[in-house]
Backbone as JSON, one array per atom type, in Angstrom:
{
  "sequence": "MACEPGQVINADGSGGTRSSSGISAENFMKLAPESIQVIDIRTKTDFAKDGLKGAVNIFLHDIVNEADKIDKSRPVYVYCANGSKGSIAVMVLRDLGFEVYNIDGGIAAFKEAGII",
  "N": [[65.29, -15.04, 27.54], [66.87, -17.22, 25.43], [66.06, -19.31, 22.64], [67.1, -22.57, 21.91], [67.98, -24.55, 19.02], [65.17, -26.44, 18.0], [63.88, -26.11, 20.38], [61.32, -24.63, 22.4], [60.01, -21.71, 23.96], [58.03, -21.81, 26.68], [54.81, -20.52, 27.76], [55.04, -19.98, 30.44], [57.63, -19.31, 30.72], [59.44, -21.33, 30.89], [61.62, -23.69, 29.29], [61.12, -26.0, 26.55], [60.43, -28.88, 24.48], [58.27, -29.18, 22.89], [56.2, -28.92, 19.96], [54.58, -26.75, 19.91], [53.85, -24.0, 22.05], [52.17, -23.98, 25.14], [49.58, -23.09, 27.52], [47.95, -23.53, 30.6], [44.4, -23.41, 31.3], [43.89, -22.39, 33.82], [46.29, -20.99, 34.46], [46.27, -19.17, 32.37], [44.16, -17.52, 33.12], [45.34, -15.93, 35.03], [46.77, -14.02, 33.71], [47.34, -10.6, 32.7], [44.69, -9.02, 31.25], [44.8, -6.75, 29.58], [47.28, -6.79, 28.44], [47.49, -8.75, 26.57], [46.3, -10.65, 23.66], [43.42, -12.43, 22.69], [42.33, -15.12, 20.82], [39.68, -16.83, 19.47], [39.44, -19.65, 17.63], [37.39, -21.1, 16.66], [34.2, -21.85, 15.02], [31.87, -19.21, 14.08], [29.37, -19.72, 15.22], [29.95, -21.46, 17.4], [31.62, -19.75, 18.85], [29.81, -17.7, 19.5], [28.19, -19.07, 21.24], [29.74, -19.82, 23.55], [32.09, -18.28, 23.8], [35.11, -16.83, 25.12], [35.09, -13.95, 27.21], [36.14, -10.93, 25.83], [37.61, -12.11, 23.85], [38.52, -12.45, 20.37], [36.96, -13.55, 17.44], [38.38, -15.47, 15.04], [38.16, -17.6, 12.59], [39.86, -20.69, 12.19], [40.48, -21.49, 9.54], [40.6, -19.06, 8.29], [42.69, -17.67, 9.32], [45.23, -16.93, 8.22], [44.52, -15.1, 6.2], [43.34, -13.14, 7.74], [45.23, -12.26, 9.49], [46.28, -9.71, 9.6], [44.68, -8.34, 11.3], [45.57, -8.77, 13.78], [47.61, -7.72, 16.43], [51.03, -7.48, 16.3], [52.67, -6.65, 18.34], [51.89, -7.52, 20.81], [51.5, -10.43, 22.91], [49.79, -13.34, 21.69], [47.05, -15.41, 22.43], [45.57, -18.41, 21.71], [42.6, -20.38, 21.29], [40.61, -23.34, 20.92], [38.1, -25.84, 20.58], [39.1, -28.1, 22.03], [41.86, -27.88, 22.15], [43.45, -29.08, 20.17], [43.29, -28.02, 17.48], [44.15, -25.53, 18.08], [46.89, -25.8, 18.33], [47.66, -25.96, 15.68], [47.01, -23.38, 14.81], [48.87, -21.96, 16.31], [51.32, -22.73, 15.15], [50.99, -21.7, 12.54], [50.64, -18.92, 13.02], [53.06, -18.34, 14.31], [54.83, -18.72, 12.2], [54.18, -16.48, 10.8], [55.28, -14.53, 12.29], [54.33, -13.94, 14.87], [54.17, -13.79, 18.47], [52.94, -16.4, 20.05], [50.6, -18.48, 21.82], [49.08, -21.57, 22.74], [46.04, -22.26, 24.35], [45.91, -24.78, 26.43], [43.84, -27.58, 26.07], [41.68, -26.11, 25.29], [38.37, -24.6, 25.06], [37.05, -26.53, 26.47], [38.7, -27.08, 28.65], [38.41, -24.81, 30.23], [35.75, -25.11, 30.98], [35.86, -27.57, 32.34], [37.46, -26.85, 34.51], [35.74, -25.22, 35.8], [35.71, -22.54, 35.25], [34.25, -21.26, 33.31]],
  "CA": [[65.79, -16.39, 27.4], [67.0, -17.57, 24.02], [65.71, -20.68, 22.27], [68.05, -23.41, 21.2], [67.28, -25.23, 17.93], [64.25, -27.49, 18.43], [63.31, -25.8, 21.68], [60.38, -23.52, 22.45], [59.85, -21.1, 25.28], [56.63, -21.95, 27.07], [54.19, -19.3, 28.26], [55.48, -19.74, 31.81], [59.05, -18.96, 30.7], [60.3, -22.52, 30.89], [61.94, -24.23, 27.96], [60.54, -27.29, 26.26], [60.69, -29.36, 23.13], [57.02, -29.37, 22.18], [56.14, -28.17, 18.71], [53.89, -25.49, 20.17], [53.8, -23.65, 23.45], [50.83, -23.97, 25.69], [49.34, -22.59, 28.85], [46.71, -24.1, 31.14], [43.31, -22.46, 31.47], [44.06, -21.74, 35.13], [47.37, -20.0, 34.37], [45.81, -18.13, 31.46], [43.29, -16.6, 33.86], [46.19, -15.08, 35.86], [47.4, -13.01, 32.86], [46.7, -9.28, 32.64], [43.97, -9.0, 29.97], [45.16, -5.61, 28.72], [48.6, -6.98, 27.84], [47.46, -9.89, 25.64], [45.19, -10.78, 22.72], [42.86, -13.77, 22.75], [41.64, -15.44, 19.58], [38.9, -18.06, 19.41], [39.55, -20.08, 16.24], [36.24, -21.94, 16.33], [33.21, -21.23, 14.14], [31.1, -18.1, 14.66], [28.3, -20.3, 16.03], [30.54, -21.91, 18.67], [32.09, -18.56, 19.56], [28.63, -17.01, 20.05], [27.62, -19.9, 22.3], [30.5, -19.83, 24.8], [33.41, -17.66, 23.64], [35.63, -16.11, 26.28], [34.91, -12.51, 27.2], [37.32, -10.21, 25.36], [38.24, -12.83, 22.73], [38.13, -12.13, 19.0], [36.74, -14.77, 16.68], [38.96, -15.61, 13.71], [38.09, -19.03, 12.29], [41.18, -21.23, 11.85], [40.69, -21.49, 8.09], [40.76, -17.67, 7.84], [43.73, -17.04, 10.15], [46.27, -16.3, 7.39], [43.93, -13.94, 5.52], [42.93, -12.12, 8.71], [46.33, -12.02, 10.42], [46.53, -8.28, 9.72], [43.81, -7.84, 12.38], [46.23, -9.12, 15.04], [48.72, -6.84, 16.78], [52.27, -8.24, 16.53], [53.42, -6.14, 19.48], [51.4, -8.14, 22.05], [51.34, -11.88, 22.81], [48.5, -13.85, 21.25], [46.65, -16.68, 23.02], [44.51, -18.97, 20.89], [41.94, -21.56, 21.81], [39.6, -23.98, 20.09], [37.23, -26.64, 21.44], [39.83, -28.98, 22.95], [43.3, -27.62, 22.11], [44.18, -29.67, 19.05], [43.41, -27.08, 16.36], [44.93, -24.4, 18.58], [48.29, -26.07, 18.02], [47.84, -25.6, 14.27], [47.01, -21.92, 14.75], [50.14, -21.51, 16.88], [52.37, -22.91, 14.13], [50.73, -20.76, 11.44], [50.91, -17.55, 13.46], [54.5, -18.22, 14.54], [55.46, -18.55, 10.88], [53.88, -15.12, 10.37], [56.03, -13.62, 13.15], [53.65, -13.6, 16.12], [54.43, -14.51, 19.72], [51.62, -17.0, 20.21], [50.49, -19.61, 22.72], [47.83, -22.32, 22.72], [45.45, -22.54, 25.66], [45.8, -26.24, 26.47], [42.51, -28.12, 26.37], [40.66, -25.25, 24.69], [37.22, -24.17, 25.86], [36.7, -27.65, 27.36], [39.51, -26.96, 29.87], [37.79, -23.78, 31.05], [34.53, -25.7, 31.53], [36.27, -28.59, 33.3], [37.98, -26.18, 35.7], [34.68, -24.41, 36.4], [35.98, -21.13, 34.99], [33.06, -20.77, 32.59]],
  "C": [[65.8, -16.74, 25.91], [66.63, -19.03, 23.8], [66.89, -21.34, 21.59], [67.29, -24.06, 20.05], [66.43, -26.38, 18.47], [63.58, -27.23, 19.76], [62.31, -24.67, 21.52], [60.42, -22.94, 23.85], [58.37, -21.15, 25.6], [56.12, -20.65, 27.67], [54.64, -18.98, 29.69], [56.97, -19.41, 31.89], [59.98, -20.14, 30.69], [60.55, -22.98, 29.47], [61.29, -25.59, 27.78], [60.9, -27.72, 24.86], [59.4, -29.64, 22.37], [57.02, -28.52, 20.92], [55.36, -26.88, 18.87], [53.83, -25.25, 21.67], [52.37, -23.61, 23.92], [50.79, -23.41, 27.09], [48.02, -23.2, 29.33], [45.66, -23.0, 31.26], [43.48, -21.69, 32.78], [45.15, -20.67, 35.07], [47.02, -18.86, 33.41], [45.0, -17.08, 32.21], [44.09, -15.64, 34.75], [46.85, -13.96, 35.05], [46.62, -11.7, 32.89], [46.02, -9.13, 31.28], [44.38, -7.87, 29.03], [46.5, -5.8, 28.02], [48.64, -8.09, 26.78], [46.31, -9.75, 24.65], [44.73, -12.23, 22.78], [42.04, -14.01, 21.48], [40.98, -16.81, 19.7], [38.88, -18.48, 17.94], [38.42, -21.01, 15.82], [35.28, -21.19, 15.38], [32.51, -20.07, 14.86], [30.0, -18.61, 15.58], [28.83, -20.74, 17.38], [31.01, -20.73, 19.5], [30.91, -17.83, 20.22], [28.04, -17.76, 21.25], [28.39, -19.77, 23.61], [31.92, -19.27, 24.65], [33.83, -16.91, 24.89], [35.42, -14.61, 26.12], [36.22, -11.84, 26.78], [38.03, -10.89, 24.2], [37.71, -12.3, 21.4], [37.99, -13.45, 18.26], [37.35, -14.66, 15.29], [39.03, -17.11, 13.45], [39.45, -19.51, 11.78], [41.46, -21.15, 10.35], [40.92, -20.09, 7.52], [41.96, -16.98, 8.48], [44.81, -16.35, 9.32], [45.73, -15.02, 6.75], [43.56, -12.81, 6.48], [44.02, -11.79, 9.72], [46.63, -10.53, 10.6], [45.65, -7.63, 10.79], [44.44, -8.07, 13.75], [47.46, -8.25, 15.23], [49.97, -7.66, 17.09], [53.04, -7.78, 17.76], [52.96, -6.74, 20.82], [51.25, -9.64, 21.86], [49.9, -12.26, 22.44], [48.26, -15.21, 21.91], [45.46, -17.19, 22.21], [43.87, -20.15, 21.59], [40.9, -22.05, 20.8], [38.69, -24.77, 21.05], [38.0, -27.45, 22.47], [41.35, -28.83, 22.9], [44.03, -28.12, 20.9], [44.35, -28.71, 17.88], [44.16, -25.82, 16.79], [46.41, -24.57, 18.29], [48.61, -25.72, 16.57], [47.92, -24.09, 14.13], [48.32, -21.35, 15.28], [51.24, -21.6, 15.82], [52.21, -21.9, 12.99], [51.1, -19.34, 11.85], [52.38, -17.33, 13.78], [55.23, -17.99, 13.24], [55.25, -17.14, 10.34], [54.53, -14.07, 11.29], [55.37, -13.22, 14.46], [54.23, -14.39, 17.29], [53.07, -15.09, 20.11], [51.67, -18.27, 21.05], [49.12, -20.26, 22.58], [47.33, -22.48, 24.14], [45.12, -24.03, 25.67], [44.38, -26.67, 26.86], [41.37, -27.28, 25.82], [39.54, -24.88, 25.64], [36.8, -25.27, 26.83], [37.47, -27.56, 28.68], [38.93, -25.9, 30.81], [36.52, -24.32, 31.73], [34.87, -26.72, 32.61], [36.76, -27.98, 34.61], [36.93, -25.31, 36.4], [34.88, -22.92, 36.21], [34.84, -20.49, 34.22], [31.95, -21.8, 32.69]]
}
């Protein structure tokens, strides 16, 4: 599916006009873990406390300098505490050529849904 100017393709394949694509915590859990990359953009302390299994911790402020640690051939899913900083990471990584999605609501959404 091709994007029109000002449009994004959401993680579920639908089109939208949001500035960043997102996916719910519930829908994220349905993805095949071996086909994606997950990045926790919170601090090392927060990541150690309740980071998602299989996620890599790259603090938001370091994302540009550490982008070479991310595989451009696989989709990237980012999360923060509540989703707001994840949107920033999405924009930065998209500018660097990554296919990237924000997990809406961040780690709080996983807790609210009883996933973690």
